[in-house]
Structure formats: structure tokens, C-alpha cells
Coordinates of C-alpha atoms in Angstrom, one line a residue:
Chain R
M1 CA -32.1 4.2 1.9
D2 CA -30.4 6.3 5.0
C3 CA -29.6 4.6 8.4
S4 CA -33.3 5.4 9.8
D5 CA -34.2 2.5 6.6
T6 CA -31.1 -0.3 7.9
E7 CA -31.6 0.0 10.9
E8 CA -35.7 -0.7 10.4
L9 CA -34.5 -3.6 8.4
R10 CA -31.2 -5.1 9.5
D11 CA -33.2 -8.3 10.9
L12 CA -35.1 -8.7 7.6
L13 CA -31.8 -8.5 5.8
V14 CA -29.6 -10.8 8.3
V15 CA -32.0 -13.3 8.3
G16 CA -32.6 -13.6 3.7
A17 CA -36.2 -12.1 4.2
L18 CA -36.1 -8.8 2.1
P19 CA -36.4 -9.9 -2.2
P20 CA -32.8 -8.6 -3.9
D21 CA -33.6 -5.3 -4.9
V22 CA -34.4 -4.0 -1.6
T23 CA -31.3 -6.2 0.0
E24 CA -29.0 -4.4 -3.0
D25 CA -30.5 -0.8 -1.3
V26 CA -29.4 -2.1 2.0
R27 CA -25.5 -3.3 0.9
S28 CA -25.5 0.1 -0.8
H29 CA -25.9 2.0 1.7
V30 CA -24.3 -0.3 4.2
E31 CA -20.9 -0.6 2.1
S32 CA -19.9 3.4 2.6
C33 CA -21.5 4.1 6.0
P34 CA -19.0 2.7 8.5
A35 CA -22.1 2.8 11.8
C36 CA -24.2 0.8 9.9
Q37 CA -22.1 -1.6 8.9
E38 CA -21.1 -2.1 12.6
S39 CA -24.6 -2.9 14.1
L40 CA -25.5 -4.7 11.0
R41 CA -22.3 -6.6 11.9
N42 CA -23.9 -7.7 14.9
A43 CA -27.4 -8.6 13.8
W44 CA -25.3 -10.7 11.0
E45 CA -23.4 -12.4 13.6
A46 CA -26.3 -13.4 15.8
A47 CA -28.1 -14.9 12.5
Q48 CA -25.1 -16.8 11.6
L49 CA -25.6 -18.6 14.7
L50 CA -28.7 -19.8 14.0
R51 CA -27.2 -22.3 11.5
L52 CA -25.5 -24.2 14.4
G53 CA -29.4 -23.9 16.4
V54 CA -30.3 -27.2 13.9
P55 CA -31.0 -30.2 15.3
A56 CA -27.3 -31.8 14.9
L57 CA -27.8 -35.5 12.4
D58 CA -25.3 -37.8 11.6
P59 CA -24.4 -37.7 8.3
P60 CA -24.5 -41.3 6.1
A61 CA -21.4 -43.2 7.0
G62 CA -20.8 -43.5 2.6
L63 CA -20.5 -39.7 2.6
H64 CA -17.0 -39.4 3.4
D65 CA -16.1 -42.1 1.2
R66 CA -18.0 -40.4 -0.9
V67 CA -16.3 -36.9 -0.5
M68 CA -12.8 -37.9 -0.8
G69 CA -13.8 -40.2 -4.1
A70 CA -15.0 -36.9 -5.9
V71 CA -12.1 -35.3 -4.8
L72 CA -9.5 -37.7 -6.3
G73 CA -12.3 -38.3 -9.5
A74 CA -13.6 -35.0 -9.9
T75 CA -14.4 -34.7 -13.2
N76 CA -13.5 -32.8 -15.8
R77 CA -16.6 -30.7 -16.6
S78 CA -15.9 -28.0 -13.8
I79 CA -13.1 -27.1 -14.9
E80 CA -14.1 -27.0 -18.6
T81 CA -16.1 -24.6 -17.6
R82 CA -14.1 -22.6 -16.0
A83 CA -11.8 -22.7 -19.4
A84 CA -15.2 -21.1 -20.8
A85 CA -16.1 -18.4 -18.6
V86 CA -12.2 -16.9 -17.9
T87 CA -11.0 -17.3 -22.2
P88 CA -13.7 -15.1 -23.5
R89 CA -12.8 -12.7 -20.7
T90 CA -9.4 -13.3 -21.4
A91 CA -9.7 -12.5 -25.3
I92 CA -12.0 -9.6 -24.4
R93 CA -10.5 -7.9 -22.0
A94 CA -6.7 -8.2 -22.9
S95 CA -6.6 -5.2 -25.5
R96 CA -7.0 -3.2 -22.9
R97 CA -3.2 -2.8 -21.2
T98 CA 0.1 -3.5 -22.8
F99 CA 1.6 -5.1 -19.6
A100 CA -1.5 -7.9 -20.0
W101 CA -0.3 -8.9 -23.4
V102 CA 3.1 -9.2 -22.4
A103 CA 2.3 -11.0 -19.1
L104 CA 0.0 -13.4 -21.0
A105 CA 2.4 -13.5 -24.0
A106 CA 5.0 -15.5 -21.5
L107 CA 2.3 -17.2 -19.7
I108 CA 0.7 -18.9 -22.8
P109 CA 3.7 -21.0 -24.2
L110 CA 4.0 -21.9 -20.4
L111 CA 0.0 -23.1 -19.6
L112 CA 1.5 -25.6 -22.2
T113 CA 4.9 -26.8 -21.8
G114 CA 3.6 -26.8 -17.8
W115 CA 1.2 -29.7 -19.1
L116 CA 3.3 -31.4 -20.6
A117 CA 5.5 -31.3 -17.6
V118 CA 2.5 -32.9 -15.9
Q119 CA 2.1 -35.9 -18.4
V120 CA 5.6 -36.7 -18.0
L121 CA 5.2 -36.7 -14.0
T122 CA 2.0 -39.0 -15.0
L123 CA 4.2 -41.2 -16.5
Q124 CA 6.0 -42.0 -13.2
Q125 CA 3.4 -41.6 -10.8
Q126 CA 0.8 -44.0 -9.1
L127 CA -2.8 -42.8 -10.6
Q128 CA -4.3 -41.9 -7.7
T129 CA -1.4 -39.0 -7.3
T130 CA -1.7 -38.1 -10.8
E131 CA -5.1 -37.4 -11.2
V132 CA -4.8 -34.8 -8.1
A133 CA -2.0 -33.6 -10.1
M134 CA -3.6 -32.7 -13.3
Q135 CA -6.3 -31.9 -11.9
R136 CA -4.0 -29.4 -10.0
S137 CA -2.1 -28.4 -13.1
R138 CA -5.3 -27.3 -15.5
E139 CA -6.4 -25.4 -12.4
Q140 CA -3.3 -23.6 -11.6
A141 CA -3.2 -22.4 -15.4
Y142 CA -7.0 -21.2 -15.3
D143 CA -6.4 -19.4 -12.2
A144 CA -3.5 -17.8 -13.6
A145 CA -5.0 -16.6 -16.4
D146 CA -7.6 -15.4 -14.4
I147 CA -5.4 -13.6 -12.0
M148 CA -3.8 -11.8 -15.0
V149 CA -6.8 -10.3 -16.5
R150 CA -7.1 -8.7 -12.8
A151 CA -4.1 -7.7 -12.6
M152 CA -4.0 -5.6 -16.7
E153 CA -7.5 -4.0 -14.9
A154 CA -6.0 -2.4 -11.7
G155 CA -3.0 -1.3 -13.7
G156 CA -0.7 -4.8 -12.4
A157 CA 3.0 -4.5 -10.7
V158 CA 5.6 -6.5 -11.5
V159 CA 8.7 -7.8 -8.9
P160 CA 12.2 -9.7 -10.7
I161 CA 13.1 -12.6 -8.6
Q162 CA 16.6 -13.6 -8.6
G163 CA 17.9 -17.1 -8.8
T164 CA 20.3 -18.2 -5.8
A165 CA 23.4 -19.4 -5.2
A166 CA 22.0 -23.1 -5.5
A167 CA 20.7 -22.0 -9.7
P168 CA 22.5 -18.0 -10.3
S169 CA 20.6 -18.8 -13.8
A170 CA 17.5 -19.1 -12.9
G171 CA 15.1 -16.2 -12.1
G172 CA 11.4 -15.0 -13.1
T173 CA 9.4 -12.8 -12.2
L174 CA 6.6 -12.3 -9.8
Y175 CA 3.0 -9.9 -11.7
Y176 CA 0.3 -9.5 -9.1
V177 CA -2.0 -7.0 -8.3
P178 CA -2.2 -4.4 -6.8
N179 CA -3.4 -4.1 -3.0
A180 CA -5.0 -7.8 -3.5
P181 CA -4.0 -11.2 -2.7
E182 CA -3.6 -12.9 -6.1
A183 CA -0.7 -13.0 -7.7
V184 CA 1.0 -15.3 -10.4
L185 CA 4.7 -16.5 -10.5
V186 CA 6.5 -17.2 -13.5
A187 CA 10.2 -18.6 -13.1
N188 CA 12.3 -20.1 -15.5
G189 CA 16.6 -21.5 -15.5
L190 CA 15.3 -23.9 -12.9
P191 CA 17.4 -26.9 -12.8
T192 CA 16.0 -30.3 -13.1
L193 CA 14.9 -32.0 -9.7
Q194 CA 15.3 -35.3 -8.6
Q195 CA 12.1 -37.5 -9.1
G196 CA 10.1 -37.2 -6.0
Q197 CA 10.9 -33.3 -5.4
G198 CA 9.1 -30.3 -6.9
Y199 CA 9.8 -26.4 -6.6
Q200 CA 7.2 -24.8 -3.6
V201 CA 6.5 -21.4 -3.7
W202 CA 6.7 -19.0 -0.2
L203 CA 5.4 -16.1 0.8
T204 CA 7.4 -14.7 4.0
R205 CA 5.7 -11.6 6.1
G206 CA 7.8 -10.8 9.8
E207 CA 8.5 -14.5 11.4
T208 CA 5.7 -16.5 8.8
R209 CA 6.0 -18.5 5.8
T210 CA 3.3 -20.1 4.4
S211 CA 3.2 -22.1 1.3
A212 CA 1.4 -21.0 -2.1
G213 CA 1.3 -24.3 -4.0
M214 CA 3.7 -26.4 -6.1
M215 CA 5.4 -26.0 -9.6
Y216 CA 6.9 -28.5 -11.8
P217 CA 9.4 -27.6 -14.3
N218 CA 9.1 -27.9 -17.8
D219 CA 12.5 -29.4 -19.8
N220 CA 13.5 -26.2 -20.1
G221 CA 13.3 -25.4 -16.6
E222 CA 10.1 -23.0 -16.5
C223 CA 7.6 -22.8 -14.8
F224 CA 4.5 -21.0 -13.5
V225 CA 2.1 -20.9 -10.1
A226 CA -1.4 -19.2 -9.6
I227 CA -0.8 -17.9 -5.8
R228 CA -3.7 -16.5 -3.4
S229 CA -1.4 -15.0 -0.7
P230 CA -3.2 -14.6 3.1
M231 CA -2.3 -10.7 2.5
S232 CA -2.5 -8.3 0.3
V233 CA 0.8 -8.9 -1.8
D234 CA 2.3 -5.7 -1.7
Q235 CA 2.8 -6.1 2.2
L236 CA 4.8 -9.6 1.7
D237 CA 8.4 -9.0 2.5
S238 CA 9.2 -12.2 0.6
V239 CA 8.5 -14.5 -2.0
D240 CA 10.8 -17.4 -1.7
V241 CA 11.1 -20.8 -3.9
T242 CA 12.9 -24.4 -2.1
S243 CA 12.8 -27.9 -3.2
E244 CA 10.1 -29.9 -1.4
P245 CA 8.8 -33.5 -1.0
A246 CA 5.8 -33.8 -4.1
P247 CA 3.7 -34.1 -4.3
G248 CA 2.2 -32.4 -1.3
G249 CA 5.1 -30.1 -0.3
S250 CA 6.3 -29.9 3.3
P251 CA 4.6 -27.7 5.6
Q252 CA 7.8 -25.0 6.3
P253 CA 10.7 -24.6 4.0
Q254 CA 13.1 -27.0 4.6
G255 CA 15.2 -27.8 0.8
Q256 CA 17.5 -25.8 -0.8
K257 CA 16.2 -22.3 -1.8
Y258 CA 16.2 -21.8 -6.0
L259 CA 14.7 -18.7 -6.1
W260 CA 14.2 -15.4 -3.5
S261 CA 12.5 -12.0 -3.9
R262 CA 12.2 -9.3 -1.7
V263 CA 8.7 -7.9 -2.3
A264 CA 7.7 -5.1 0.0
G265 CA 9.1 -1.7 -0.7
T266 CA 10.1 -2.8 -4.6
Chain N
M1 CA 4.6 -3.1 9.0
D2 CA 1.5 -2.0 9.1
P3 CA -1.2 -4.8 9.1
A4 CA -3.1 -5.5 6.3
P5 CA -6.2 -3.3 7.0
R6 CA -9.2 -5.4 7.9
R7 CA -12.3 -5.4 5.5
Y8 CA -16.0 -5.2 6.7
T9 CA -17.3 -8.7 6.5
Y10 CA -20.4 -10.8 6.9
E11 CA -18.8 -13.7 7.5
G12 CA -17.0 -13.5 10.5
W13 CA -19.1 -15.1 13.3
M14 CA -17.0 -16.8 15.9
P15 CA -13.2 -16.4 16.8
A16 CA -11.2 -19.0 14.9
D17 CA -7.6 -20.1 14.8
P18 CA -6.1 -17.9 11.8
S19 CA -3.6 -19.4 11.6
A20 CA -4.5 -22.9 11.8
D21 CA -7.1 -21.9 9.4
R22 CA -4.5 -20.7 7.2
E23 CA -2.2 -23.5 7.6
C24 CA -5.0 -25.8 6.7
I25 CA -5.9 -23.7 3.4
A26 CA -2.0 -24.1 2.8
R27 CA -2.3 -27.7 2.4
L28 CA -5.2 -27.3 0.5
R29 CA -3.1 -25.4 -2.3
A30 CA -0.3 -28.2 -2.3
G31 CA -3.2 -31.1 -3.2
D32 CA -2.7 -32.8 0.8
T33 CA -6.0 -34.8 0.7
S34 CA -5.0 -35.6 4.3
A35 CA -5.7 -31.6 5.2
L36 CA -9.4 -31.9 3.4
D37 CA -9.9 -35.1 5.4
E38 CA -9.5 -33.5 8.9
V39 CA -11.5 -30.5 8.1
Y40 CA -14.2 -33.0 6.2
H41 CA -14.2 -34.5 10.3
R42 CA -14.3 -31.7 11.6
H43 CA -17.4 -30.0 9.9
V44 CA -19.1 -32.3 8.4
R45 CA -21.8 -32.4 10.8
Q46 CA -22.5 -29.2 11.5
V47 CA -23.3 -28.4 7.2
Y48 CA -24.7 -31.9 7.1
S49 CA -27.2 -31.1 9.7
L50 CA -28.0 -27.4 8.0
V51 CA -28.5 -28.6 4.3
N52 CA -30.4 -31.0 5.8
R53 CA -32.7 -28.5 7.4
I54 CA -33.4 -26.7 4.7
L55 CA -34.1 -29.1 2.1
R56 CA -35.1 -31.5 4.1
D57 CA -34.3 -34.3 1.8
G58 CA -31.7 -37.0 2.7
S59 CA -29.8 -37.7 -0.7
L60 CA -30.2 -33.8 -1.6
A61 CA -28.6 -33.1 1.6
E62 CA -25.6 -35.7 0.7
D63 CA -25.0 -33.5 -2.9
V64 CA -25.0 -30.3 -1.3
T65 CA -22.6 -32.0 1.9
Q66 CA -20.3 -33.6 -1.1
D67 CA -20.2 -29.9 -3.4
V68 CA -19.1 -27.5 -0.1
F69 CA -16.2 -29.7 1.0
L70 CA -15.0 -30.4 -3.2
K71 CA -15.4 -26.2 -3.3
L72 CA -12.9 -26.3 -0.9
W73 CA -10.6 -28.7 -2.3
N74 CA -10.9 -26.9 -6.2
Q75 CA -11.2 -23.7 -4.7
P76 CA -9.1 -23.0 -1.4
G77 CA -8.1 -19.8 -1.8
S78 CA -12.2 -19.1 -2.4
Y79 CA -11.8 -19.3 1.8
D80 CA -10.2 -15.7 3.3
P81 CA -8.6 -16.5 7.3
D82 CA -9.0 -13.0 7.8
R83 CA -12.7 -13.0 6.9
G84 CA -13.6 -15.3 9.9
G85 CA -13.1 -19.3 10.7
L86 CA -13.7 -22.2 8.5
G87 CA -16.1 -23.6 9.5
S88 CA -18.5 -20.1 9.3
W89 CA -17.5 -20.5 5.6
L90 CA -18.6 -23.6 4.8
L91 CA -21.3 -22.6 6.8
S92 CA -21.9 -20.1 4.8
V93 CA -21.7 -21.8 1.6
A94 CA -23.7 -24.8 2.6
H95 CA -26.7 -22.6 3.4
N96 CA -26.7 -20.5 0.0
R97 CA -26.3 -23.8 -1.8
A98 CA -29.4 -24.6 0.0
I99 CA -31.7 -22.1 -0.2
D100 CA -31.0 -21.8 -4.0
L101 CA -31.6 -25.1 -4.5
L102 CA -34.5 -24.9 -2.0
R103 CA -36.0 -22.1 -4.9
Q104 CA -35.4 -24.1 -7.8
R105 CA -38.0 -27.0 -6.8
P106 CA -41.4 -26.3 -5.8
R107 CA -42.1 -25.9 -2.2
R108 CA -43.0 -28.9 0.0
E109 CA -45.9 -28.1 2.4
E110 CA -45.8 -29.0 6.2
P111 CA -48.3 -28.4 9.5
L112 CA -46.6 -25.1 10.7
E113 CA -47.2 -26.4 14.3
T114 CA -44.7 -29.1 13.6
E115 CA -42.3 -26.8 11.5
I116 CA -42.4 -24.7 14.7
R117 CA -41.5 -27.3 17.5
A118 CA -39.0 -29.3 15.3
P119 CA -36.2 -27.0 17.0
L120 CA -37.7 -27.8 20.4
D121 CA -38.6 -30.8 20.1
R122 CA -34.9 -31.8 19.6
A123 CA -33.4 -29.3 21.2
D124 CA -32.3 -31.4 23.8
D125 CA -29.9 -33.9 21.1
R126 CA -26.6 -33.8 22.9
S127 CA -25.3 -36.2 21.2
R128 CA -21.3 -36.1 20.7
D129 CA -19.4 -35.9 17.9
P130 CA -16.2 -37.1 18.2
G131 CA -15.1 -34.7 15.1
Q132 CA -16.6 -32.0 16.4
S133 CA -14.3 -30.0 19.5
A134 CA -16.3 -29.5 23.2
E135 CA -16.3 -25.4 22.3
Q136 CA -18.1 -26.0 19.1
Q137 CA -20.7 -28.5 20.7
A138 CA -20.8 -25.8 23.9
L139 CA -21.7 -23.3 20.9
A140 CA -24.0 -25.4 19.5
E141 CA -26.1 -26.0 22.3
A142 CA -26.2 -22.4 23.2
V143 CA -27.6 -21.4 20.2
R144 CA -30.5 -24.4 20.4
R145 CA -31.4 -23.1 24.1
A146 CA -31.8 -19.4 23.0
L147 CA -34.0 -20.3 19.9
A148 CA -35.7 -22.7 21.9
R149 CA -36.7 -19.6 24.5
I150 CA -37.6 -17.2 21.2
P151 CA -41.6 -16.9 21.4
P152 CA -42.9 -19.5 18.9
L153 CA -44.7 -17.1 16.5
Q154 CA -41.2 -15.1 16.5
R155 CA -39.1 -18.0 15.3
Q156 CA -41.9 -18.9 13.1
A157 CA -41.1 -16.3 10.5
I158 CA -37.3 -16.0 11.4
E159 CA -37.1 -19.9 10.4
M160 CA -39.3 -19.5 7.3
A161 CA -37.3 -16.6 6.3
F162 CA -33.9 -18.2 7.3
F163 CA -34.4 -22.0 6.6
E164 CA -36.8 -21.6 4.0
G165 CA -35.7 -18.6 2.0
K166 CA -39.0 -16.6 1.8
T167 CA -39.1 -13.1 2.0
H168 CA -41.2 -10.6 4.0
V169 CA -44.3 -10.7 2.0
E170 CA -44.5 -15.1 1.5
I171 CA -44.1 -15.0 5.1
S172 CA -47.0 -12.5 5.6
G173 CA -48.9 -14.5 2.9
E174 CA -48.3 -18.1 4.1
L175 CA -49.5 -16.6 8.1
G176 CA -52.4 -14.6 6.6
E177 CA -51.2 -11.5 8.4
P178 CA -50.3 -8.0 8.2
L179 CA -47.3 -7.4 6.7
G180 CA -46.2 -5.1 9.6
T181 CA -47.1 -8.2 11.7
A182 CA -44.5 -10.6 10.0
K183 CA -41.9 -7.6 10.1
T184 CA -42.2 -6.8 13.0
R185 CA -42.1 -10.9 14.5
I186 CA -38.6 -11.0 12.4
R187 CA -37.1 -8.0 14.3
L188 CA -38.9 -9.0 18.0
G189 CA -37.3 -12.5 17.3
M190 CA -33.7 -11.1 16.3
Q191 CA -33.3 -8.7 19.0
K192 CA -34.4 -11.3 21.5
L193 CA -32.0 -13.8 20.1
R194 CA -29.0 -11.3 20.3
A195 CA -29.9 -10.6 23.9
L196 CA -30.3 -14.5 24.8
L197 CA -27.0 -14.8 23.0
E198 CA -25.0 -11.9 24.7
A199 CA -26.5 -13.8 27.7
E200 CA -24.3 -16.5 27.2
G201 CA -21.7 -14.2 26.2
I202 CA -21.5 -15.3 22.5
V203 CA -22.6 -11.9 20.7
T204 CA -21.4 -9.5 22.8
D205 CA -22.5 -6.1 21.5
A206 CA -26.3 -7.0 20.8

């Protein structure tokens, strides 16, 4: 496969008219050819616009309630499926790097205690909010395990997190995948917040702060969150943790800061 | 600090408001159901219409549409604002799922003439959706105008591939034409489409 082949096949590729093996051949060439990437990008743009050209239909009236109902009462089947997919990979790959063993060893107790913390929360909140929190917590656990596995494969990087004056004995570690947007923040020593409050994680670059999710510590002040940053974690200026209203958090940090660390340059 | 290197992507199609999409994803990550509600109202019509066009089955189209929004809710990190607009991503997920589903079930036989005429017959559908922005509606209408101006046989070949998941070999067989003819129709049709979209100011470099 060369540039002329790609040029000839690009229009067939972007409308999905090539069989899988030829598609892969073209993609392989394009991955290493900036000129073909640019050529193909224009073709893809046009092809994607075809999706807008279909006759517009009104969705059925009940679809909205069905979707939102599914969101709030999503079955655990998909979660269990993800767990099954993550666990074997963890078991197989964890032997590759000592870093991974240490990180996972630190994480596993937190997965259990974090889950218990959410169960306590279950007793205090209404059913709908609880279902969302429980699902989020379990997904966070699987996300975190998945990220840790990928971190170990990529060599893994860690940044220590410091407690602020509001929580001088608190601390933590940011584990992340080099040159990628995934990370796991593991915290400890965080004080118990009043009901209706949680710890919200913020990613800062320049003047922009992005929420990376909520954390709810167990009785020992331990918690974690799986982070998917809008950019490579290495490029973040800092990571902060503040107290904010649960479960949705705040659009921008408003509460007291409990944890902080610089990321870029560490 | 230098900005993050922009990765090459097949997914971005139109100017998006990355900050709005990032804010939306942050709210989804925080478990804010109102964020999903907003995304739903903004994009459901295009998602449902696309899936219904591919599957031609309202019930299945509902299932896939629900699946698309559930994926966003369960895996908000799978959408990367740096790679394109959220609407583009939703349509991409919907398209892939619908085509996968289509390939798993027996082909539905329909007169080719119906297939060719369908977009033209409904190309003037200007019904308004309050959840869609004026920009989105204008873009969709411009695309429909462009599609309507592609020679019917070229459009037919493109639609058989794009909306029915057929390879050029299958298209050639179904139309009873040489393989080279099917390939040429797709290529000429896409060239025409790009030229028309460029004339509409949508694709800047055809």
C-alpha cells in the first residue's frame, strides 16, 4: 500500500465500502504518512456530513423518559461485564512491573473501603441519588484498575499530593500514564465532611480548571478517583481537591482546598 | 507551556465549542443527570434519524439511540473534546452501532428506486427542532441540498455503502455492474459531494 493506492481508495474507505482487510492496509499506511492523513481527513469530513443529510425524524415521545430511566436504573450487567474484562488482564499483566504491584496493592483495599463508604451513603440519601453514586463508585473502581494496568505497561509515573493547612495530615499519590490523559488519585487522611459534601478533584492548566470527579472517603479518610484529563496528565499545572456539594459537585471550585500538588515539571 | 499536540483524527467534522463540550463532560463525570438531559435534547433528533435511516426499524432505532446516550453516561471519558464536537462523536457511535447491528441481521429487500429517491423526496424536510441550534439545522439542510445534487446512481452507490454497510464488491454484485464501475461511482459521487459542500462553505479544502 502506498500513497497512490490510498488516494484511489480513500473515498471507498470513508464511506465504509472497503472490506476489513483492505481497510486495515490503508489505515496502516495512513498512520505513518502525514500527506495521506491530510488528504483522508478532508474525505472523512465530507463523509461524516452525510450523517446529517438523512431525513429528520422526531424521536418517539417516550424515548426521553426511557433513556433517562435507563441512566438512573442502569443494570449492573454492563458493570459486571467490565469487571470480568478488567480482572483477568490485571491478573495477567500485573506481574510485569513492580510498580504495578505496589500501586494495585494500595488500591485494592481502597476499592473495598470506598465501596463501603458508598454503602453508608446509601443509608443517608434518597434512592435515585444512591443508585447513581453506587454505580459511579463501582465504575470508578474498574476504571482505576484499568488505568493502573495501562500505567504499568507504560512505565508508570507518580506525583505525591500534599495536604493543605485545612488537612495537614492528609496526603496522597497521583498515578498516571505518561503522555496520556488517564490517572488515578489515591488520597488518605482526609477529614470527614458534613453530610451533603464530598471531595471534588480539579485539574488546572493555566486559567482553566476542569472537574475530574467526586471522592467520598471511608472512615479512615481514604478514597480514590479515576481521572480522565482533557489533556495529557504531564501537561497539567496542578491537581487540587476541594470540598463541594455532593453528589454533583460544583462547576468551579468554591469550597475549601484540602489537597494540592504541582504536576508539570515534577 | 506548549499546548497538547493535536492528534490526527477521523472524528472531527465541524467547528465545535470545545469548552462547552468539556464542561458538559465534566458534569457528566460528576454524575450530573441534567447534563445528559441537555445533551439528549440537543442531539437526539440527529442520532435517532441517522439510526432509523440505517436500520429502517423504529423499535431498533430506539434501542440503539438509548445505547448511545447510555454509553456517554457510563463512559464520558471515551469522548475526547480535542478530537471533535460531541454531536459528531455521538453520531459516529450511533452509526457504528447501527451498522454492526445491520450486519447481524438478514438484509431487507427494498426496491432500489425507493432507495435512490428517499433523500430527494424528503430533502425539503425543514421541520424545526427546538433542541437543535440554527447552525445545526442550517448545516443539515446544506448537506441535504448537496446530496440532492449528486447524480442518482452515484448517490445510490454511496448510500449503499454508508447507510447499508455494503462493500464495493457487494454493491457491484447487487447492481449487476463491474467492480470498477461501482468504485468509480463512489469516487465521483464523493468528489462531487466535497465540491458541493465546499461551495456551501462547509468543507474548506476539497
